PDB file of C-alpha atoms in Angstrom:
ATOM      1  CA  UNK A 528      69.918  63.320 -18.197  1.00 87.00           C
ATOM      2  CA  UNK A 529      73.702  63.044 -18.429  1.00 90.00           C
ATOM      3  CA  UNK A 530      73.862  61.646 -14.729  1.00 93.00           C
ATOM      4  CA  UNK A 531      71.508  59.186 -15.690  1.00 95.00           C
ATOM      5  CA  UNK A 532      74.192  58.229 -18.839  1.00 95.00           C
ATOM      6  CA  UNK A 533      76.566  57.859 -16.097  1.00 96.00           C
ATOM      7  CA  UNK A 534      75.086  55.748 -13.897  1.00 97.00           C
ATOM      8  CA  UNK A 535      73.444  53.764 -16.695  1.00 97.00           C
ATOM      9  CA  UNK A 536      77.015  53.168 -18.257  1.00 97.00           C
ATOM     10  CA  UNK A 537      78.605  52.728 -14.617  1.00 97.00           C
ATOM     11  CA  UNK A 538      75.748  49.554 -14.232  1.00 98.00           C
ATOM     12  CA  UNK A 539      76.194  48.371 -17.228  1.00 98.00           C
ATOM     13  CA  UNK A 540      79.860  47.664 -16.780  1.00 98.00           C
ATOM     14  CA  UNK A 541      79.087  46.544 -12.783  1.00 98.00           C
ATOM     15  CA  UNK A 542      76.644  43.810 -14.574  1.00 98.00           C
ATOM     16  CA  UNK A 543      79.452  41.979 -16.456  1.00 98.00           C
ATOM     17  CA  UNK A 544      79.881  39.399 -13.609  1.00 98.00           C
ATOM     18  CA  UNK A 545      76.546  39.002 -13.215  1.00 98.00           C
ATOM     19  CA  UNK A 546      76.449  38.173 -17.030  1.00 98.00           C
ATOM     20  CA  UNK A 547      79.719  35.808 -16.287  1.00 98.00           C
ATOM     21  CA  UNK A 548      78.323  34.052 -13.262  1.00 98.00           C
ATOM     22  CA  UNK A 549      75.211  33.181 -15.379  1.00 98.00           C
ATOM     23  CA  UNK A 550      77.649  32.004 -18.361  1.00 97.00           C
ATOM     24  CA  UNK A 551      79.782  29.658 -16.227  1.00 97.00           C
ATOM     25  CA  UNK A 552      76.590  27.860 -14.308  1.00 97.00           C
ATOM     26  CA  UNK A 553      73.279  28.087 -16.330  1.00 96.00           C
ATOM     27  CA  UNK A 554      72.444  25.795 -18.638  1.00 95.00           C
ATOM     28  CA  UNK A 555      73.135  27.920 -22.131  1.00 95.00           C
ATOM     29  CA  UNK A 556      70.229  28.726 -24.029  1.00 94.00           C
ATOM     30  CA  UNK A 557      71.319  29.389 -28.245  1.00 93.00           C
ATOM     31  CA  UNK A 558      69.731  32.884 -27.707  1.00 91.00           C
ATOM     32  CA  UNK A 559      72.571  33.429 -25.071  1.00 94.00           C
ATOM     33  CA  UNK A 560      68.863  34.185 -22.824  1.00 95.00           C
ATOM     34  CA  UNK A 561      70.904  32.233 -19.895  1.00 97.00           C
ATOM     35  CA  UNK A 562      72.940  35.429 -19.478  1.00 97.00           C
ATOM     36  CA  UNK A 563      70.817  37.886 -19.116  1.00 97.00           C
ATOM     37  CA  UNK A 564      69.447  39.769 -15.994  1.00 98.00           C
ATOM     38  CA  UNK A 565      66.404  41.051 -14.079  1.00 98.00           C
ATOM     39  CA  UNK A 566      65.497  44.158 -11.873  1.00 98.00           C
ATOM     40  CA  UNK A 567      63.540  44.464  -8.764  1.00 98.00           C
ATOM     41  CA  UNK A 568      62.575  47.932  -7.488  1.00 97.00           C
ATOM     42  CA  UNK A 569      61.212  46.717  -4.651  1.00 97.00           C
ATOM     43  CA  UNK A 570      64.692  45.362  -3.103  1.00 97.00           C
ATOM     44  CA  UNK A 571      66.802  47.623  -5.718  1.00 98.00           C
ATOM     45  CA  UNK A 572      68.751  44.372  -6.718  1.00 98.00           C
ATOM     46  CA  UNK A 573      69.652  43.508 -10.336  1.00 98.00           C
ATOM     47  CA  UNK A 574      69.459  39.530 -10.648  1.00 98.00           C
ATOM     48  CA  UNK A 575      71.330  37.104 -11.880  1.00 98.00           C
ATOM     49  CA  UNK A 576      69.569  33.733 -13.006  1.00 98.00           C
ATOM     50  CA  UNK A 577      69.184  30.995 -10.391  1.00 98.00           C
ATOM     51  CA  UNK A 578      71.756  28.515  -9.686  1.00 97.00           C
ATOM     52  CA  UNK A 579      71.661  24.494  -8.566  1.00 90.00           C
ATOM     53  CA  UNK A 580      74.765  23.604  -6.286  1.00 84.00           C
ATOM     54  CA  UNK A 581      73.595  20.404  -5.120  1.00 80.00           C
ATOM     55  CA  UNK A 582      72.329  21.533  -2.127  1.00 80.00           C
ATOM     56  CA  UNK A 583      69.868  23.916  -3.106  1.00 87.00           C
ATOM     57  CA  UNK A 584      69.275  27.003  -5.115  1.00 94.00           C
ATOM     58  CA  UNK A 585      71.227  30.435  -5.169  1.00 96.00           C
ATOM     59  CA  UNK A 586      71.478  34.174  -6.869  1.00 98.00           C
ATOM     60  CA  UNK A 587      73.994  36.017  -7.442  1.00 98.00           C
ATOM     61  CA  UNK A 588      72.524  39.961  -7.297  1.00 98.00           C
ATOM     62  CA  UNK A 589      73.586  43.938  -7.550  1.00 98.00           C
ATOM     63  CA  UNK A 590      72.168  45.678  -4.858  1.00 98.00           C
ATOM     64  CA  UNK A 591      72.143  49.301  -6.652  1.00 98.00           C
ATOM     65  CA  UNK A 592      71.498  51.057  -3.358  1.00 97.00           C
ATOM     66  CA  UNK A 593      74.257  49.526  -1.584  1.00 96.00           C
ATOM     67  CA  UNK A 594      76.548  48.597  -4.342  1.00 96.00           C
ATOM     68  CA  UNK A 595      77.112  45.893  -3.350  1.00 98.00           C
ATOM     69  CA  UNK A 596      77.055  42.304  -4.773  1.00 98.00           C
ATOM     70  CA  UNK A 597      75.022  39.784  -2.920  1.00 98.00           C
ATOM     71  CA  UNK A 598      74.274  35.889  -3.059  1.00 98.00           C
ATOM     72  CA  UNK A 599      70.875  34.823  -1.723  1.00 97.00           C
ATOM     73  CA  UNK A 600      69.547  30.956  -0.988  1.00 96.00           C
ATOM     74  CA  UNK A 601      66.077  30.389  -2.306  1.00 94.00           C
ATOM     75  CA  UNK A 602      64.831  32.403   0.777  1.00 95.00           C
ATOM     76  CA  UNK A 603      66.193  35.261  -0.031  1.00 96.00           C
ATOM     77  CA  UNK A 604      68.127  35.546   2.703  1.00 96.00           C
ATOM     78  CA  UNK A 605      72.166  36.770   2.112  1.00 97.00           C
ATOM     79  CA  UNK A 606      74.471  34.486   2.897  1.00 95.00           C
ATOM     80  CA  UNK A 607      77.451  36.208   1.202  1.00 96.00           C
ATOM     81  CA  UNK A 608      79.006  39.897   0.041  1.00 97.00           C
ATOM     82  CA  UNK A 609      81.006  41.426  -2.013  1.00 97.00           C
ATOM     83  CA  UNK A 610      81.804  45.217  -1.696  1.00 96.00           C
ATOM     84  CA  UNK A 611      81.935  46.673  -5.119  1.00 96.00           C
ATOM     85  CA  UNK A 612      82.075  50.381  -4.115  1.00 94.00           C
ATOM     86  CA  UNK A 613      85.555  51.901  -4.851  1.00 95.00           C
ATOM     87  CA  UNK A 614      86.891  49.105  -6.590  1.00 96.00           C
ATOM     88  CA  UNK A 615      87.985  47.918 -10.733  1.00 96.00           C
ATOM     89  CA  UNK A 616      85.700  46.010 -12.127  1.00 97.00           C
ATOM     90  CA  UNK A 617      88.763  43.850 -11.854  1.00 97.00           C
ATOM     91  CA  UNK A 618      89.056  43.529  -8.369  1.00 97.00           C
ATOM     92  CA  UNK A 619      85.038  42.782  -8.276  1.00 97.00           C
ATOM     93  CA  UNK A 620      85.834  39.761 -10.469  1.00 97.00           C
ATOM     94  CA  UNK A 621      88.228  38.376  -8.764  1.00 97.00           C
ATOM     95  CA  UNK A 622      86.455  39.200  -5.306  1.00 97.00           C
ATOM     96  CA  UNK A 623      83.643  37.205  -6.319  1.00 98.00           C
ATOM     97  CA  UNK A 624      85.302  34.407  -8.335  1.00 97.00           C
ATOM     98  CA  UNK A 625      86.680  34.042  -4.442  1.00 97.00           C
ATOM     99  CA  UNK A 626      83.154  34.287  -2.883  1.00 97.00           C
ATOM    100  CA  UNK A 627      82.264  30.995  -5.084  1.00 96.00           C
ATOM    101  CA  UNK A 628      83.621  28.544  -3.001  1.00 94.00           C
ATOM    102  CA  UNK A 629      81.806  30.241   0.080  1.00 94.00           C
ATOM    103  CA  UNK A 630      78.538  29.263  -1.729  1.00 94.00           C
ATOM    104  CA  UNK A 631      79.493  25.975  -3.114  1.00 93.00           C
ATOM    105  CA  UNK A 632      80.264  26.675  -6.653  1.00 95.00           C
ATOM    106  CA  UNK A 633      83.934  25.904  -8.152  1.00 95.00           C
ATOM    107  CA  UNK A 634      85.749  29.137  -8.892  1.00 96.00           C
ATOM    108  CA  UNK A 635      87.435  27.324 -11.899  1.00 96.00           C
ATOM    109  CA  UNK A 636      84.187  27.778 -14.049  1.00 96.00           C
ATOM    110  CA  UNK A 637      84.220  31.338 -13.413  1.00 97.00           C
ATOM    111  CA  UNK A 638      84.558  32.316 -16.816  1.00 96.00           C
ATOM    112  CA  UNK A 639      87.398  35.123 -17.969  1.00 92.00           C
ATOM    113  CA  UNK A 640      85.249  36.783 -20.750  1.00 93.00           C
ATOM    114  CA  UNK A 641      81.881  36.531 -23.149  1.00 95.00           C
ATOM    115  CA  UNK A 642      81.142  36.279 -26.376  1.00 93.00           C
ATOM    116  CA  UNK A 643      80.133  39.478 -26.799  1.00 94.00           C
ATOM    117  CA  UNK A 644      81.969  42.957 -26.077  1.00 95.00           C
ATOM    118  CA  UNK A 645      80.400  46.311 -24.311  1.00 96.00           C
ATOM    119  CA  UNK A 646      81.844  49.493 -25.029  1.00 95.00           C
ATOM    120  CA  UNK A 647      85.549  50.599 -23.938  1.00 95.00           C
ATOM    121  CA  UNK A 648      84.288  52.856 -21.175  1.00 95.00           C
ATOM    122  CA  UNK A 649      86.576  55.831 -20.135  1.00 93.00           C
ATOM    123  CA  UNK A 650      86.557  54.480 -16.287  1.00 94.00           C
ATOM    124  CA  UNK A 651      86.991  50.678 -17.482  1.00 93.00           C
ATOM    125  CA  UNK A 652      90.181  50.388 -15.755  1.00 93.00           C
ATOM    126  CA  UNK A 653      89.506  52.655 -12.721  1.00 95.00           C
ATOM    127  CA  UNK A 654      88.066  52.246  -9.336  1.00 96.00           C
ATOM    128  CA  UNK A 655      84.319  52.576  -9.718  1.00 93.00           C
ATOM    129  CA  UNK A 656      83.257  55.446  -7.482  1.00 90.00           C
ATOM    130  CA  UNK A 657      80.267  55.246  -5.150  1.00 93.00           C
ATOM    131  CA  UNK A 658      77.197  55.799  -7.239  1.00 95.00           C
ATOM    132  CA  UNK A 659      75.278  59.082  -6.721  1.00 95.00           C
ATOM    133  CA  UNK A 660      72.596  58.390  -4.761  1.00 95.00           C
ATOM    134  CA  UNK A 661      69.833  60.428  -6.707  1.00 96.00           C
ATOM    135  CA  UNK A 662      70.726  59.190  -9.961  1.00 96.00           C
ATOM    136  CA  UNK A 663      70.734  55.327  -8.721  1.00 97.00           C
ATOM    137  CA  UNK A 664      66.899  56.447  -7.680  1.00 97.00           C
ATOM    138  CA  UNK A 665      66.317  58.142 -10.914  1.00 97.00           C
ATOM    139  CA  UNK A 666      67.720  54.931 -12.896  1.00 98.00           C
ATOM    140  CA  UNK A 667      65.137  52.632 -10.760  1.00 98.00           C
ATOM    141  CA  UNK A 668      62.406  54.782 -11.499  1.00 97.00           C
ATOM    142  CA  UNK A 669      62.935  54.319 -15.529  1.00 98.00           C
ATOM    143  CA  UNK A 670      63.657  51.059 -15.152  1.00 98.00           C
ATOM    144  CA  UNK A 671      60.659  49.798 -13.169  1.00 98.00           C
ATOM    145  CA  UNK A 672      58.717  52.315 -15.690  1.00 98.00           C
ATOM    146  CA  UNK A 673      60.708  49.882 -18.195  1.00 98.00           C
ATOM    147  CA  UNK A 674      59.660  46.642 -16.296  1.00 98.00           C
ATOM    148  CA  UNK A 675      55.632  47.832 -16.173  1.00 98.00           C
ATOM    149  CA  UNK A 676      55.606  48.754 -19.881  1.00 98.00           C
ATOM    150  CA  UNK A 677      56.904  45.473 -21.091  1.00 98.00           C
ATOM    151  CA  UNK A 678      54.367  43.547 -18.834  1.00 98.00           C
ATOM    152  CA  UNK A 679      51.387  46.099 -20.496  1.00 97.00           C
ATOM    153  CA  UNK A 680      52.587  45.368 -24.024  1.00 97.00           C
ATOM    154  CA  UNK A 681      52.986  41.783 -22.944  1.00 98.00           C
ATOM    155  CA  UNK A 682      49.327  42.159 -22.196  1.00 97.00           C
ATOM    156  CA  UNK A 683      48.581  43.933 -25.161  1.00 96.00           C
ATOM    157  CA  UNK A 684      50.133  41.199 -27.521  1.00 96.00           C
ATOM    158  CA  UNK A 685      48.475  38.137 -25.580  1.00 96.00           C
ATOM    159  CA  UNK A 686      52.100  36.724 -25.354  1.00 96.00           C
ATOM    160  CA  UNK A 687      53.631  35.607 -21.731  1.00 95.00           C
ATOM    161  CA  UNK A 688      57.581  36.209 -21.847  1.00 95.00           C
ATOM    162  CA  UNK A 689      60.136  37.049 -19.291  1.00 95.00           C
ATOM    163  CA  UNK A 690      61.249  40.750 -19.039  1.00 97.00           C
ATOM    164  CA  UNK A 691      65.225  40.830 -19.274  1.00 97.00           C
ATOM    165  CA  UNK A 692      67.582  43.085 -18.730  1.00 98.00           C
ATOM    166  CA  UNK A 693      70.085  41.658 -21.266  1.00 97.00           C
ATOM    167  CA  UNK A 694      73.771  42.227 -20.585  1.00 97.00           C
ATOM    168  CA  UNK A 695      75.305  43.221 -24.385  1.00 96.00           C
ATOM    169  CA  UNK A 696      73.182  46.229 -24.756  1.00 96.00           C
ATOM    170  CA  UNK A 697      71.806  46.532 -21.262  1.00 98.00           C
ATOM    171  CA  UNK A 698      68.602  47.106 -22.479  1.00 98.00           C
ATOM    172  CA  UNK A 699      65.213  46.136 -20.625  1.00 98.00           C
ATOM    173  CA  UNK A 700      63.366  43.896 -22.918  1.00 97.00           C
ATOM    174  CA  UNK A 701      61.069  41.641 -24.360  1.00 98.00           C
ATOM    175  CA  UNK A 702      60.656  40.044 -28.007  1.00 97.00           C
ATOM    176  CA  UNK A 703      57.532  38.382 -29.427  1.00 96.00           C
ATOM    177  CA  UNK A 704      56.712  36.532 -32.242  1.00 94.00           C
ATOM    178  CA  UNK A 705      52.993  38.296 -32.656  1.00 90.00           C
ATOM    179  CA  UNK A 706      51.643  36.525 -35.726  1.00 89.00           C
ATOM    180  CA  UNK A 707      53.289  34.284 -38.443  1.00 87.00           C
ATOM    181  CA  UNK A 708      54.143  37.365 -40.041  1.00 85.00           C
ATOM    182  CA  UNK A 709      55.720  39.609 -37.621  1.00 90.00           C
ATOM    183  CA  UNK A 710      58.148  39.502 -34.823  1.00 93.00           C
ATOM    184  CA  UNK A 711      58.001  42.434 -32.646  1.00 96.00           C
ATOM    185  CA  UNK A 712      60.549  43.881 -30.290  1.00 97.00           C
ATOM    186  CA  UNK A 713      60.171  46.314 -27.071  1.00 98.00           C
ATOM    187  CA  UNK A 714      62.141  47.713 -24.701  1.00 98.00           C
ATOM    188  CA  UNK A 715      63.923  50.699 -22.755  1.00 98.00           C
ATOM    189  CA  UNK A 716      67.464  51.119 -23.831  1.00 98.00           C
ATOM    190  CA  UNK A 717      70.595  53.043 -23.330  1.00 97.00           C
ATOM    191  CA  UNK A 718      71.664  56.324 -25.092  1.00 96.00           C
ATOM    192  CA  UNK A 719      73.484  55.167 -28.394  1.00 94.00           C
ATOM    193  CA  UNK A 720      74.282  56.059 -31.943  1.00 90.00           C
ATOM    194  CA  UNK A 721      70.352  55.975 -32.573  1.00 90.00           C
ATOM    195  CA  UNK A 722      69.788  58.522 -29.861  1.00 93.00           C
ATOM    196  CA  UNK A 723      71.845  60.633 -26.998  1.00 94.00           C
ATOM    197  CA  UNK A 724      69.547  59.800 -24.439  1.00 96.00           C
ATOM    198  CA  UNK A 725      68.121  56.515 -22.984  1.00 97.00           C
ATOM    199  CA  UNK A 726      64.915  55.416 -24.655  1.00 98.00           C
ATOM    200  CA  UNK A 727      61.596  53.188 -25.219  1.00 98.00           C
ATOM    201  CA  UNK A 728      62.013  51.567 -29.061  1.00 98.00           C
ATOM    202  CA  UNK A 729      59.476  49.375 -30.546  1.00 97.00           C
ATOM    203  CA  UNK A 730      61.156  47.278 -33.610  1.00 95.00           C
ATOM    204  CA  UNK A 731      59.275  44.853 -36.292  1.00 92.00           C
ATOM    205  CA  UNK A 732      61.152  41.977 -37.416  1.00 91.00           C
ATOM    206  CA  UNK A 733      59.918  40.340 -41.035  1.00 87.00           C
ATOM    207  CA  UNK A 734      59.381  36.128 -39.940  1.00 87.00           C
ATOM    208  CA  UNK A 735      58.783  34.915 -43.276  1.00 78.00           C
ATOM    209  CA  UNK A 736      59.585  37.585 -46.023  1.00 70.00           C
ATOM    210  CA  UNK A 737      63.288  39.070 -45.948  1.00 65.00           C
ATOM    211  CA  UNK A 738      61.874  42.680 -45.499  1.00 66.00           C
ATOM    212  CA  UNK A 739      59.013  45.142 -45.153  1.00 67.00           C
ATOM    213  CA  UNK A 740      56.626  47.241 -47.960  1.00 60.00           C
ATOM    214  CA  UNK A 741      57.319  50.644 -48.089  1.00 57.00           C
ATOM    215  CA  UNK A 742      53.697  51.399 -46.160  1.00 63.00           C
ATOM    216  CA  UNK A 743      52.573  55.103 -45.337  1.00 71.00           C
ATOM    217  CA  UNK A 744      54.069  55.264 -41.816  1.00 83.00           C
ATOM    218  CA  UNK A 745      51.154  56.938 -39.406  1.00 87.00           C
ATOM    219  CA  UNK A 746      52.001  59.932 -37.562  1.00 92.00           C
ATOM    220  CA  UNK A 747      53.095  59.123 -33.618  1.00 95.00           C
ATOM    221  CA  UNK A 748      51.285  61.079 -31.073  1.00 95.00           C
ATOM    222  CA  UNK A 749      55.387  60.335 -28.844  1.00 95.00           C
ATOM    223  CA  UNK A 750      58.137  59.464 -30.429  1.00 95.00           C
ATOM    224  CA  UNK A 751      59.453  58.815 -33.723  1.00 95.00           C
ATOM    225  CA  UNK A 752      60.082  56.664 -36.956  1.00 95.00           C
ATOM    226  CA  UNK A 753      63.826  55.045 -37.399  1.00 92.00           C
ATOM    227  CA  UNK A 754      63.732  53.023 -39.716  1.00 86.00           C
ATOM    228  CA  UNK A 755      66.357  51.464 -42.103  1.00 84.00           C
ATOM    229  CA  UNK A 756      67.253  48.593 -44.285  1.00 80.00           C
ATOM    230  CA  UNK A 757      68.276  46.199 -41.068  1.00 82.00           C
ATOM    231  CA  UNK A 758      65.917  48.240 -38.590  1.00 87.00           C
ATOM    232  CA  UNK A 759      61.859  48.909 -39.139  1.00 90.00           C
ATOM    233  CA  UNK A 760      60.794  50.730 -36.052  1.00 93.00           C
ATOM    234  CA  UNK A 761      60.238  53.961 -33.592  1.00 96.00           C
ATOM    235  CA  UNK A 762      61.754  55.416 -30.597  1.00 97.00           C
ATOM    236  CA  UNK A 763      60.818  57.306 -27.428  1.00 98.00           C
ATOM    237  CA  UNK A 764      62.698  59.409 -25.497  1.00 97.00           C
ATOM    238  CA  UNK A 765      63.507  59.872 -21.818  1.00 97.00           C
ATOM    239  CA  UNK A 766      63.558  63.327 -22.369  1.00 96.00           C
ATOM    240  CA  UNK A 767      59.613  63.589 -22.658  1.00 96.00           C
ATOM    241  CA  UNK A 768      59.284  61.052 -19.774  1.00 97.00           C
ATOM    242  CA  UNK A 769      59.730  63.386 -16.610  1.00 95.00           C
ATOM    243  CA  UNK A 770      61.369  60.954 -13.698  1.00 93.00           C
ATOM    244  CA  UNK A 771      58.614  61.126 -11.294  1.00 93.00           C
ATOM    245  CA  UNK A 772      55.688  60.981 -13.649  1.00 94.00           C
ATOM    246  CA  UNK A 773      54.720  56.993 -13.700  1.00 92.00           C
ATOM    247  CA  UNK A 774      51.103  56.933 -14.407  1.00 94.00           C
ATOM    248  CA  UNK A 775      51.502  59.390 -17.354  1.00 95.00           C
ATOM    249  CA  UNK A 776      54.703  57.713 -18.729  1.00 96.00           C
ATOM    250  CA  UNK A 777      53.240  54.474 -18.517  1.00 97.00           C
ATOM    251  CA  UNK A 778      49.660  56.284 -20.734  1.00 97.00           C
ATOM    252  CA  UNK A 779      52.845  57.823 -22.852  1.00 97.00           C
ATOM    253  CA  UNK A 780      54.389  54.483 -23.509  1.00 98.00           C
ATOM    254  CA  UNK A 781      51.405  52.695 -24.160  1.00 97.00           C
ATOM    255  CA  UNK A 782      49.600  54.953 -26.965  1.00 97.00           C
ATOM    256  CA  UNK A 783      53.402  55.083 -28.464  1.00 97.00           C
ATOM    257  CA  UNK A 784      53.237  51.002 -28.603  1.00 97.00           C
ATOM    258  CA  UNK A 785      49.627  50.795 -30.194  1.00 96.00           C
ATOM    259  CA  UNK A 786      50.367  53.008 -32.874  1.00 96.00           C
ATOM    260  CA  UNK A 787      53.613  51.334 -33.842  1.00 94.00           C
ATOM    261  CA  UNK A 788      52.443  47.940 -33.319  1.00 94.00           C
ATOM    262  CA  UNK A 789      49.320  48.552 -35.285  1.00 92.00           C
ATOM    263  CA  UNK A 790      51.252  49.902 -37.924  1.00 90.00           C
ATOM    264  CA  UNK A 791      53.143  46.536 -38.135  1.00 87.00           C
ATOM    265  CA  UNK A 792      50.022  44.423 -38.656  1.00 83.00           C
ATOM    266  CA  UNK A 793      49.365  46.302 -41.774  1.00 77.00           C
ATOM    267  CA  UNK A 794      53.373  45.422 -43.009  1.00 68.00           C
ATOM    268  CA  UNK A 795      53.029  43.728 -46.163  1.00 55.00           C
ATOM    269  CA  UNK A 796      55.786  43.029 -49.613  1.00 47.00           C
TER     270      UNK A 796
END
């Protein structure tokens, strides 16, 4: 699991222009939604959001197998790259601040940071080494996991959202506002204070009262109860979620969603 923590931390830092290309020329959303990100296992590409430049539409993307960033017209086709392999995230900035012009876009709206901060990592300042290859196909495995079990709880909830990755956290996720009551959120997140491995986390958020009863919390067939005075809600983790085992995951991840989300129906003061 630690090279997944790698490359998980390694992307998340890669993702900041993506983020910044998305801040300087997407119509901004109060949620800050207009920054945040989307990932394809078929192509391997982490997206950006779609871009007018007068002449047509455009995406700025990752490719994770390549490492490489990549803009694409509206037929998917490349018309532009931007090697990322080797180089500061620095460097990759500035490379594609450059590579705006190319597509039509003014570099001057390129922005130099975001309202939000991601951790200090330790290779921050370095050149970012070629990703393993095994843990980049590990990391698409969880996160296409991550991409099916939103959908299914999408499904389960009767609620049709988009499934983000969003850049702060660099978690895969949705939020839905299930009743008048209760807003729920779900996703697949990075190892953090909560838990030293990545994980699935289902959260309830009060809509109308300021916080939760203290209900009987039910037993979890997966996972387990965190919950706090600012956070009511349960985690899974990666480590019972062998790599290659979709179909059970998936059965995993959906039982451990029912019994949380059931639980939150019966939240009452």
């Amino acid at each position: 699991m630690q090279a997944y923590k790698t490359i998980d931390e390694q992307l998340h830092l890669l993702c900041q222009p993506l983020a910044k290309v998305n801040e300087g020329f997407v119509s901004p959303a109060a949620d800050q939604s207009h920054t945040n990100l989307s990932f394809d296992p078929v192509s391997g590409r982490i997206y950006a959001r779609w871009i007018e430049n007068g002449t047509g539409k455009q995406i700025l993307a990752l490719n994770t197998n390549e490492q490489k960033f990549e803009w694409l017209d509206e037929n998917f086709q490349v018309k532009e790259k931007v090697a990322a392999a080797n180089k500061s995230i620095v460097e990759i900035e500035q490379a594609i601040q450059q590579s705006l012009t190319k597509v039509g876009l003014s570099p001057d709206k390129f922005p130099k940071g975001m309202s939000y901060e991601i951790p200090d990592y330790s290779f921050a300042g370095q050149a970012i080494a070629k990703l393993d290859s095994q843990a980049c196909a590990n990391w698409q495995k969880y996160r296409n996991l991550a991409n099916l079990a939103c959908q299914q709880t999408l499904t389960y909830l009767q609620a049709v959202e988009q499934v983000r990755i969003w850049p702060h956290h660099f978690d895969t996720g949705i939020y839905v506002e299930a009743n008048q009551h209760i807003g729920v959120g779900f996703g697949f997140a990075m190892a953090d204070s909560m838990i030293d491995a990545p994980y699935f986390y289902v959260a309830a958020y009060p809509l109308k009262d300021k916080s939760f009863g203290q209900n009987t919390l039910p037993n979890l067939s997966d996972g387990e109860w965190k919950v706090s005075e600012s956070w009511h809600g349960a985690v899974l983790s990666a480590e019972k979620l062998p790599v290659d085992e979709l179909e059970n995951n998936l059965d995993k991840v959906a039982i451990f969603v029912k019994e949380c989300v059931d639980s939150f129906f019966l939240l009452r003061e």
